[in-house]
XYZ file of C-alpha atoms in Angstrom:
581
model
C 16.515 -5.896 -5.293
C 15.369 -2.334 -4.776
C 17.050 1.034 -4.478
C 15.869 4.344 -3.133
C 14.581 6.831 -5.653
C 17.186 9.395 -4.549
C 20.024 7.065 -5.609
C 22.997 8.933 -7.099
C 21.548 12.376 -6.443
C 24.030 14.760 -8.013
C 22.466 18.209 -7.731
C 19.878 20.065 -5.700
C 18.424 23.514 -6.232
C 15.375 25.222 -4.805
C 13.595 28.539 -4.581
C 11.105 29.576 -1.946
C 9.159 32.618 -0.798
C 7.283 32.903 2.474
C 5.693 35.824 4.226
C 6.943 34.535 7.556
C 10.477 33.452 8.366
C 11.073 30.728 10.921
C 14.219 29.318 12.445
C 17.080 28.798 10.057
C 17.707 25.294 11.270
C 15.138 22.770 12.518
C 15.309 19.103 13.357
C 13.281 16.239 14.688
C 12.766 16.099 18.427
C 11.368 13.330 20.594
C 11.522 11.550 23.870
C 13.668 8.890 22.214
C 17.020 9.095 20.378
C 15.628 11.680 17.954
C 15.792 14.319 20.694
C 19.545 14.593 20.253
C 19.087 16.019 16.777
C 17.107 18.967 18.102
C 19.554 19.729 20.877
C 22.475 19.823 18.491
C 20.794 22.034 15.882
C 18.633 24.515 17.788
C 18.873 23.782 21.482
C 16.094 22.465 23.651
C 12.754 23.652 22.295
C 9.339 22.714 23.579
C 7.282 20.700 21.099
C 3.600 20.065 21.742
C 1.726 17.027 20.461
C -1.925 15.961 20.431
C -1.353 12.211 20.551
C -2.941 11.905 24.009
C -6.236 13.332 22.653
C -6.303 15.758 25.588
C -5.369 18.776 23.509
C -1.856 20.115 22.995
C 0.568 18.597 25.520
C 4.284 19.245 25.841
C 6.409 16.235 24.978
C 8.457 17.022 28.091
C 5.423 16.078 30.199
C 4.821 12.700 28.559
C 6.241 9.429 29.819
C 5.460 7.479 26.664
C 7.749 6.979 23.684
C 6.810 9.628 21.113
C 8.909 11.124 18.346
C 7.709 14.164 16.440
C 8.645 16.413 13.534
C 7.114 19.884 13.491
C 6.586 22.109 10.443
C 10.059 23.638 10.478
C 11.751 20.292 11.057
C 9.892 18.824 8.090
C 10.900 21.740 5.874
C 14.526 22.098 6.909
C 15.246 18.383 6.945
C 13.761 18.106 3.446
C 11.205 15.495 4.510
C 8.704 14.648 1.789
C 7.305 11.155 2.375
C 7.373 8.090 4.608
C 10.743 6.909 3.377
C 12.402 10.242 4.178
C 11.283 10.632 7.803
C 11.802 6.937 8.502
C 15.539 7.546 8.122
C 15.422 9.980 11.071
C 13.162 7.859 13.287
C 15.007 4.922 14.900
C 11.851 3.044 15.896
C 10.195 3.364 12.470
C 10.870 1.062 9.516
C 9.638 1.550 5.966
C 9.428 -1.237 3.390
C 8.382 -0.541 -0.174
C 9.479 -0.406 -3.790
C 6.955 2.144 -5.016
C 5.215 5.274 -3.698
C 1.866 4.266 -2.190
C 2.793 0.579 -2.106
C 4.862 0.568 1.072
C 4.372 -0.554 4.650
C 5.512 0.956 7.939
C 6.583 -0.989 11.014
C 7.291 0.351 14.492
C 9.640 -1.297 16.987
C 10.446 -3.940 14.388
C 7.056 -5.632 14.769
C 6.243 -6.582 11.185
C 3.225 -8.369 9.767
C 4.491 -9.317 6.285
C 6.632 -7.668 3.590
C 3.962 -8.220 0.946
C 1.133 -5.688 0.697
C -1.500 -8.049 -0.704
C -4.325 -8.996 1.688
C -2.246 -8.319 4.791
C -3.343 -6.119 7.697
C -0.864 -3.612 9.056
C 0.717 -4.017 12.475
C 0.909 -0.221 12.812
C -1.888 2.294 12.331
C -1.727 5.383 10.120
C -3.890 8.420 10.924
C -4.536 11.487 8.798
C -5.674 14.057 11.344
C -8.480 12.331 13.298
C -9.223 9.453 10.908
C -7.480 6.064 10.630
C -6.482 5.447 7.000
C -4.642 2.193 7.711
C -4.510 -0.232 4.797
C -2.356 -3.124 3.609
C -0.528 -0.647 1.348
C 0.105 2.470 3.413
C -1.314 5.833 2.371
C 1.886 7.842 1.828
C 0.743 11.430 2.426
C 2.995 14.034 0.806
C 4.485 16.277 3.494
C 3.396 19.681 2.196
C 2.198 22.172 4.833
C 2.057 19.503 7.528
C 1.898 20.737 11.122
C 3.369 17.637 12.679
C 4.339 14.006 12.172
C 4.004 11.945 15.350
C 5.353 8.429 15.809
C 3.850 6.659 18.830
C 5.548 3.416 19.771
C 3.074 0.689 20.578
C 1.030 -0.930 21.669
C -1.513 1.890 21.368
C -4.720 -0.061 21.834
C -6.656 2.293 24.116
C -6.954 5.487 22.090
C -6.078 4.197 18.628
C -7.356 0.627 18.503
C -7.083 -1.525 15.391
C -3.662 -2.176 13.841
C -1.824 -0.305 16.608
C 0.016 -3.317 18.020
C 3.425 -1.929 17.083
C 2.403 1.719 17.248
C 0.655 4.575 15.502
C 1.796 7.095 12.906
C -0.116 10.402 12.997
C -0.013 13.029 10.250
C -1.493 16.334 11.426
C -2.188 18.991 8.802
C -1.932 22.746 9.337
C -5.366 24.287 9.824
C -6.704 27.630 8.539
C -5.657 30.640 10.618
C -8.089 33.608 10.613
C -5.588 35.977 12.262
C -3.181 36.482 9.349
C -2.534 36.011 5.649
C 0.212 33.530 4.834
C 1.542 31.955 1.653
C 4.537 30.107 0.287
C 5.739 28.553 -2.959
C 8.536 25.999 -3.259
C 10.263 24.611 -6.340
C 12.926 21.924 -6.329
C 14.979 20.396 -9.136
C 17.146 17.316 -8.646
C 19.464 15.571 -11.044
C 20.917 12.068 -11.044
C 23.990 10.773 -12.829
C 22.153 7.534 -13.641
C 18.635 8.775 -14.310
C 16.202 11.485 -15.287
C 15.730 14.803 -13.531
C 13.125 15.214 -10.797
C 10.846 18.184 -10.164
C 8.848 19.190 -7.086
C 6.523 22.217 -7.009
C 4.270 23.029 -4.060
C 2.458 25.958 -2.560
C 0.067 27.097 0.150
C -2.112 30.121 0.770
C -3.994 30.910 3.987
C -6.712 33.548 3.525
C -8.679 35.109 6.408
C -12.184 35.897 5.140
C -13.574 37.239 8.402
C -11.167 38.671 10.930
C -10.510 36.256 13.791
C -13.579 34.237 12.751
C -13.272 32.446 9.407
C -10.416 31.408 7.097
C -9.615 29.014 4.279
C -6.336 27.260 3.534
C -5.369 25.930 0.099
C -2.477 23.544 -0.542
C -1.299 22.089 -3.845
C 1.665 20.122 -5.166
C 2.946 18.250 -8.205
C 5.996 16.006 -8.212
C 7.825 14.133 -10.955
C 10.345 11.607 -9.671
C 12.736 10.755 -12.472
C 13.347 7.143 -13.368
C 16.721 5.498 -12.825
C 16.093 1.811 -13.625
C 16.847 0.581 -17.157
C 14.710 -2.171 -18.669
C 17.263 -3.607 -21.088
C 16.619 -5.774 -24.130
C 16.654 -9.475 -23.305
C 14.958 -12.844 -23.539
C 12.621 -14.530 -21.093
C 13.811 -16.487 -18.102
C 12.437 -19.723 -19.534
C 14.569 -19.369 -22.646
C 17.559 -18.348 -20.574
C 17.219 -21.473 -18.434
C 16.030 -24.104 -20.895
C 17.547 -22.688 -24.069
C 15.860 -21.967 -27.375
C 13.852 -24.634 -29.151
C 15.046 -25.800 -32.579
C 13.540 -27.553 -35.568
C 15.076 -30.816 -34.326
C 13.120 -30.814 -31.081
C 10.451 -33.546 -30.797
C 6.997 -32.211 -31.474
C 8.305 -29.055 -33.122
C 5.594 -27.345 -35.134
C 7.862 -25.388 -37.438
C 10.336 -23.648 -35.172
C 9.806 -21.050 -32.479
C 10.697 -17.389 -32.313
C 12.565 -16.143 -29.228
C 10.523 -14.065 -26.811
C 12.116 -10.645 -26.288
C 10.972 -7.527 -24.479
C 11.763 -5.196 -27.383
C 8.340 -3.520 -27.217
C 8.838 -2.259 -23.640
C 12.630 -2.000 -23.214
C 13.684 1.558 -22.291
C 16.020 3.518 -20.039
C 14.870 5.176 -16.806
C 11.516 3.465 -17.035
C 10.389 3.844 -13.393
C 9.194 7.468 -13.482
C 6.561 8.445 -10.914
C 4.192 11.418 -10.859
C 2.453 12.591 -7.672
C -0.196 15.319 -7.594
C -2.544 16.438 -4.874
C -3.778 19.122 -2.578
C -5.992 20.116 0.310
C -8.789 22.602 0.905
C -9.844 23.469 4.446
C -12.170 26.020 6.009
C -12.287 26.818 9.710
C -15.029 28.756 11.482
C -14.558 30.002 15.014
C -18.172 29.871 16.118
C -17.362 31.505 19.449
C -14.393 31.991 21.724
C -14.659 28.354 22.811
C -16.034 26.493 19.794
C -14.812 25.891 16.236
C -15.657 23.766 13.205
C -13.180 22.672 10.520
C -14.266 21.246 7.175
C -11.564 19.793 4.961
C -10.859 17.866 1.791
C -7.532 16.169 1.039
C -6.636 14.278 -2.126
C -3.594 12.695 -3.733
C -2.885 10.770 -6.942
C 0.100 8.589 -7.802
C 0.962 7.392 -11.304
C 4.041 5.169 -11.395
C 5.457 3.469 -14.483
C 7.442 0.782 -12.654
C 8.862 -0.270 -9.305
C 12.265 0.858 -8.019
C 13.675 -2.663 -8.378
C 16.446 -4.165 -10.460
C 18.094 -7.528 -11.148
C 21.783 -7.620 -10.120
C 22.345 -10.639 -12.379
C 21.488 -8.412 -15.354
C 23.438 -5.332 -14.243
C 23.487 -2.430 -11.821
C 20.124 -0.619 -11.950
C 19.026 -2.909 -14.785
C 16.475 -5.650 -15.319
C 14.701 -7.552 -18.087
C 10.927 -7.180 -17.888
C 8.177 -7.842 -20.414
C 5.527 -5.670 -18.758
C 5.685 -2.552 -16.624
C 5.011 -2.790 -12.893
C 2.627 0.152 -13.040
C 0.726 1.607 -10.105
C -2.155 4.088 -10.095
C -3.522 5.340 -6.805
C -6.193 7.962 -6.094
C -7.568 8.792 -2.667
C -9.814 11.489 -1.197
C -10.644 12.294 2.411
C -13.570 14.442 3.559
C -13.478 15.493 7.204
C -15.518 17.579 9.637
C -14.158 18.277 13.109
C -16.052 20.185 15.815
C -14.131 21.169 18.933
C -15.047 23.157 21.989
C -14.539 23.783 25.678
C -17.517 22.982 27.873
C -15.660 24.360 30.889
C -12.111 25.535 31.459
C -11.110 21.931 32.184
C -13.499 19.898 30.024
C -13.337 19.766 26.216
C -15.438 18.007 23.582
C -14.413 16.757 20.127
C -16.506 15.308 17.310
C -14.564 13.948 14.328
C -16.437 12.741 11.241
C -14.535 11.544 8.173
C -15.054 9.645 4.944
C -12.133 8.169 3.022
C -12.160 6.519 -0.395
C -9.247 5.021 -2.304
C -9.049 3.479 -5.777
C -5.825 1.763 -6.758
C -4.667 -0.533 -9.521
C -1.329 -2.155 -10.117
C 0.202 -4.435 -12.710
C 3.215 -6.689 -12.319
C 5.280 -8.578 -14.830
C 4.710 -12.312 -14.223
C 6.781 -13.759 -17.047
C 9.303 -15.448 -14.745
C 6.512 -16.293 -12.277
C 4.528 -18.105 -14.976
C 7.702 -19.810 -16.221
C 8.244 -21.230 -12.744
C 4.774 -22.776 -12.736
C 5.190 -23.819 -16.346
C 8.008 -26.193 -15.455
C 5.405 -28.498 -13.879
C 4.002 -29.156 -17.323
C 7.122 -31.240 -17.941
C 6.069 -33.864 -15.419
C 2.966 -35.917 -14.727
C 0.199 -34.267 -12.717
C -2.254 -36.458 -10.826
C -5.495 -34.734 -11.860
C -4.966 -31.661 -14.020
C -2.410 -29.148 -15.232
C -3.231 -25.484 -15.782
C 0.405 -24.574 -16.394
C 0.948 -25.930 -19.922
C 1.169 -22.490 -21.500
C 2.448 -23.674 -24.900
C 0.005 -23.668 -27.860
C -2.402 -26.617 -27.868
C -0.811 -29.668 -29.437
C 2.712 -28.225 -29.353
C 5.786 -29.788 -27.796
C 6.308 -28.823 -24.157
C 9.490 -26.897 -25.008
C 7.178 -24.186 -26.283
C 6.101 -23.550 -22.673
C 7.616 -20.072 -22.714
C 4.940 -17.768 -21.255
C 4.931 -13.975 -21.227
C 2.387 -12.497 -18.867
C 1.320 -10.025 -16.241
C -1.166 -9.634 -13.411
C -3.636 -6.860 -12.657
C -5.178 -5.989 -9.302
C -7.986 -3.410 -9.122
C -8.919 -2.404 -5.597
C -11.377 -0.048 -3.930
C -11.442 0.895 -0.252
C -13.890 3.099 1.614
C -14.096 4.073 5.264
C -16.638 6.070 7.247
C -15.648 6.928 10.810
C -17.147 8.886 13.685
C -15.563 9.636 17.039
C -16.957 11.518 20.034
C -14.553 12.399 22.806
C -14.554 14.162 26.180
C -11.256 15.177 27.776
C -10.700 16.543 31.263
C -7.522 18.126 32.604
C -7.253 18.819 36.329
C -4.625 19.416 38.948
C -4.612 15.816 40.158
C -6.577 13.846 37.562
C -6.660 13.813 33.756
C -9.041 11.583 31.824
C -10.381 10.881 28.344
C -13.547 8.961 27.458
C -15.020 8.440 24.038
C -16.848 6.327 21.506
C -15.627 5.355 18.058
C -17.496 3.836 15.110
C -16.062 2.756 11.765
C -17.620 1.123 8.705
C -15.031 -0.065 6.173
C -15.406 -1.777 2.833
C -12.787 -3.375 0.601
C -13.112 -5.096 -2.734
C -10.573 -6.187 -5.290
C -10.326 -8.155 -8.536
C -7.128 -10.028 -9.295
C -6.362 -11.420 -12.776
C -3.242 -13.204 -14.038
C -2.689 -13.288 -17.806
C -0.558 -15.112 -20.353
C -0.513 -13.138 -23.579
C 2.042 -14.543 -26.011
C 1.740 -17.446 -28.494
C -1.928 -16.709 -29.042
C -2.615 -16.138 -25.350
C -3.808 -18.534 -22.678
C -6.973 -19.242 -24.660
C -4.757 -20.926 -27.260
C -2.727 -22.893 -24.708
C -2.614 -26.592 -24.056
C -3.807 -25.968 -20.497
C -6.957 -24.182 -21.659
C -7.590 -27.028 -24.073
C -7.275 -29.427 -21.149
C -10.076 -27.671 -19.296
C -12.482 -27.158 -22.156
C -12.126 -30.402 -24.110
C -15.370 -32.452 -23.913
C -15.288 -34.978 -21.099
C -16.448 -37.713 -23.445
C -12.936 -37.769 -24.864
C -11.379 -39.743 -22.073
C -8.707 -41.538 -24.112
C -5.805 -39.126 -24.500
C -2.579 -39.834 -26.419
C 0.829 -39.212 -24.883
C 4.338 -39.075 -26.272
C 7.589 -40.319 -24.830
C 10.597 -38.073 -24.146
C 13.518 -39.411 -22.136
C 12.359 -41.294 -19.041
C 8.969 -39.530 -18.898
C 5.648 -39.859 -20.679
C 4.140 -36.455 -21.501
C 0.387 -36.215 -21.767
C -0.768 -33.340 -23.978
C -4.115 -33.185 -22.187
C -3.032 -34.207 -18.695
C -6.494 -34.231 -17.084
C -6.739 -37.644 -15.528
C -4.885 -40.421 -13.770
C -3.082 -43.305 -15.365
C -5.448 -46.289 -15.555
C -4.522 -48.008 -18.786
C -1.564 -49.314 -20.772
C 1.554 -47.247 -21.397
C 0.779 -44.301 -23.641
C -2.808 -43.623 -22.554
C -4.595 -41.752 -19.809
C -8.240 -41.816 -18.913
C -9.697 -38.342 -18.357
C -11.590 -38.470 -15.058
C -14.070 -35.603 -14.649
C -13.898 -33.580 -11.451
C -17.610 -32.840 -11.188
C -17.576 -29.338 -12.620
C -17.650 -30.157 -16.323
C -18.360 -26.566 -17.406
C -16.256 -25.307 -20.326
C -14.939 -21.782 -19.804
C -15.296 -18.920 -22.239
C -12.110 -18.087 -24.187
C -9.862 -16.051 -21.933
C -6.200 -15.232 -21.411
C -6.696 -15.281 -17.611
C -5.268 -18.409 -16.009
C -6.116 -17.335 -12.463
C -8.780 -14.982 -11.176
C -9.787 -14.101 -7.640
C -11.933 -11.430 -6.030
C -12.666 -10.210 -2.534
C -15.555 -8.314 -0.995
C -15.164 -7.547 2.704
C -17.037 -5.344 5.171
C -15.749 -4.406 8.622
C -17.883 -2.746 11.258
C -16.317 -1.607 14.520
C -17.784 0.036 17.614
C -15.522 0.957 20.514
C -15.977 2.657 23.863
C -12.698 3.704 25.393
C -11.262 5.659 28.260
C -8.116 6.305 30.213
C -7.212 8.255 33.327
C -4.062 9.539 34.974
C -3.729 10.332 38.679
C -0.824 12.651 39.506
C 0.458 11.648 42.950
C 3.373 14.107 42.871
C 5.134 16.269 40.310
C 7.189 13.254 39.248
C 4.939 10.252 39.932
C 1.567 9.328 38.458
C -0.692 6.305 37.987
C -2.162 5.647 34.577
C -5.022 3.265 33.711
C -7.272 2.555 30.734
C -10.277 0.504 29.679
C -11.235 -0.362 26.084
C -14.432 -2.144 25.076
C -14.462 -3.129 21.423
C -17.125 -4.885 19.401
C -16.232 -5.823 15.853
C -17.834 -7.735 13.006
C -16.410 -8.681 9.628
C -18.102 -10.380 6.691
C -15.774 -11.599 3.979
C -16.367 -13.325 0.652
C -13.541 -14.523 -1.588
C -14.273 -15.659 -5.127
C -11.899 -17.356 -7.520
C -12.031 -18.913 -10.941
C -9.851 -21.186 -13.031
C -10.543 -21.980 -16.677
C -12.098 -25.341 -15.822
C -14.623 -23.829 -13.411
C -17.313 -21.172 -13.299
C -16.858 -18.348 -10.807
C -17.462 -19.758 -7.362
C -16.867 -19.065 -3.704
C -13.570 -20.546 -2.657
C -10.201 -19.952 -1.088
C -6.800 -20.059 -2.808
C -5.771 -22.630 -0.201
C -7.770 -25.839 -0.816
C -9.476 -27.292 2.207
C -9.651 -24.034 4.123
C -13.114 -22.543 4.552
C -13.009 -18.815 3.982
C -15.972 -18.084 1.765
C -17.874 -16.245 4.495
C -16.792 -15.305 7.969
C -18.386 -13.509 10.890
C -16.311 -12.536 13.886
C -17.192 -11.021 17.236
C -14.502 -9.958 19.679
C -14.179 -8.123 22.978
C -11.032 -6.670 24.547
């Protein structure tokens, strides 16, 4: 189970200084249920959005379902991340146990709760660039102009992964007309956890009056832990009991596996740091160029999960569920008015993200280890006990590691026209994305997987095809379990599987890797004809050409690295796809 990181918040204190003072109370407003919040707190106020890509448009003039939070709403509602504004957005759902590891769904259209190798059903945009990934990029809401939630489908203007909708995060841009700055500090305390700290600031500096300005944003956050990793034994020992000297095949007794080396209180602390630098040049009265850099890093010690069978806000883990995430976005946007009614936008952006997470797999490995207790038709990689030891020693302690890198280069050109009777947008979009990851699953105790019976099964010479077994209860247990029964009771013949390549000593009992490239080219357009003040006709036309090349590699101890798929019989080593819509 999981709990929110603001569980049992007991105290809140903050200090702030700004050179400009806005409304004392602000709230989210939208064309959906969120609009009621604004009307109750500050009356009806016009909010403009840029979701239509036709410049700033009043939400009152839009027929679509859009909910938005402006700068003051974000500040006064205390919104900081995806989880916080999801609570105020009825159509938006957030699922996640760790900052940077979550997923967002719109209108309840979900793809999968797991973040591993799953495409999102909703798109996430940072300014003009899609940064959609299987684990959502959770941008810290510091000096954000607007958060827009567009219920889907949004296929015309936003394309891939917008089936359920699109989430847009629009940053505040440099303002050459005035100096502005603020600094915020927040301290929070919890009755069942550590204190939390949040420090952020912004400075907007005009360098040339009405022509050029820079804007600097920075923040650092420490979210105190509130989950206790208590001292305990492994799930295998809890379920099967401890082995004793009287057990058949005992090699001198076995020591209980405890988590003493990692047990601690409040172990799920998270640190978030980041900032933005932007420069905006007003080339003329009608044209401007904005160059920006945004970056954020997350360092989390463990997930916000606990085991209710152990205790409230407690669990027994043998390894930390750590998460490290670093991303950077570089963006150049050129905007201008060709005529009073016709505007042009060029948006170029490059995004790179490096992330790595670990997860405790002790109970996971124990689940697979139970299959060592029974016959296996061809092989068994789950006998984690030391080679030659009785199966009761199958008490693994382990973890997995996933290292992942994502890059994305995007370019969009767009023309937008606004007239008395007709509005239209046409454009072209190109994106080149790359993803690669390495996934390793380890067993580390009792000499590691390299010392296990399973590893011995894989690497023992194939010439040794007579293997002894021993009898326990109604079953025969084969220490080497690499063949099928073809002889008298008590013997197995080891039938080779055609690979026959011994593996180097390793504690990895499963490895997989992915290398995928996506290339997308889209030409899009939409038009609206205003028949009257209250009635209009809206149409759109997307033309999308996409190509993906994917290679998945995996390795088990019995095999060299090879192209394969985790699901036997399914061809996925290399794919090319072409689609039109």
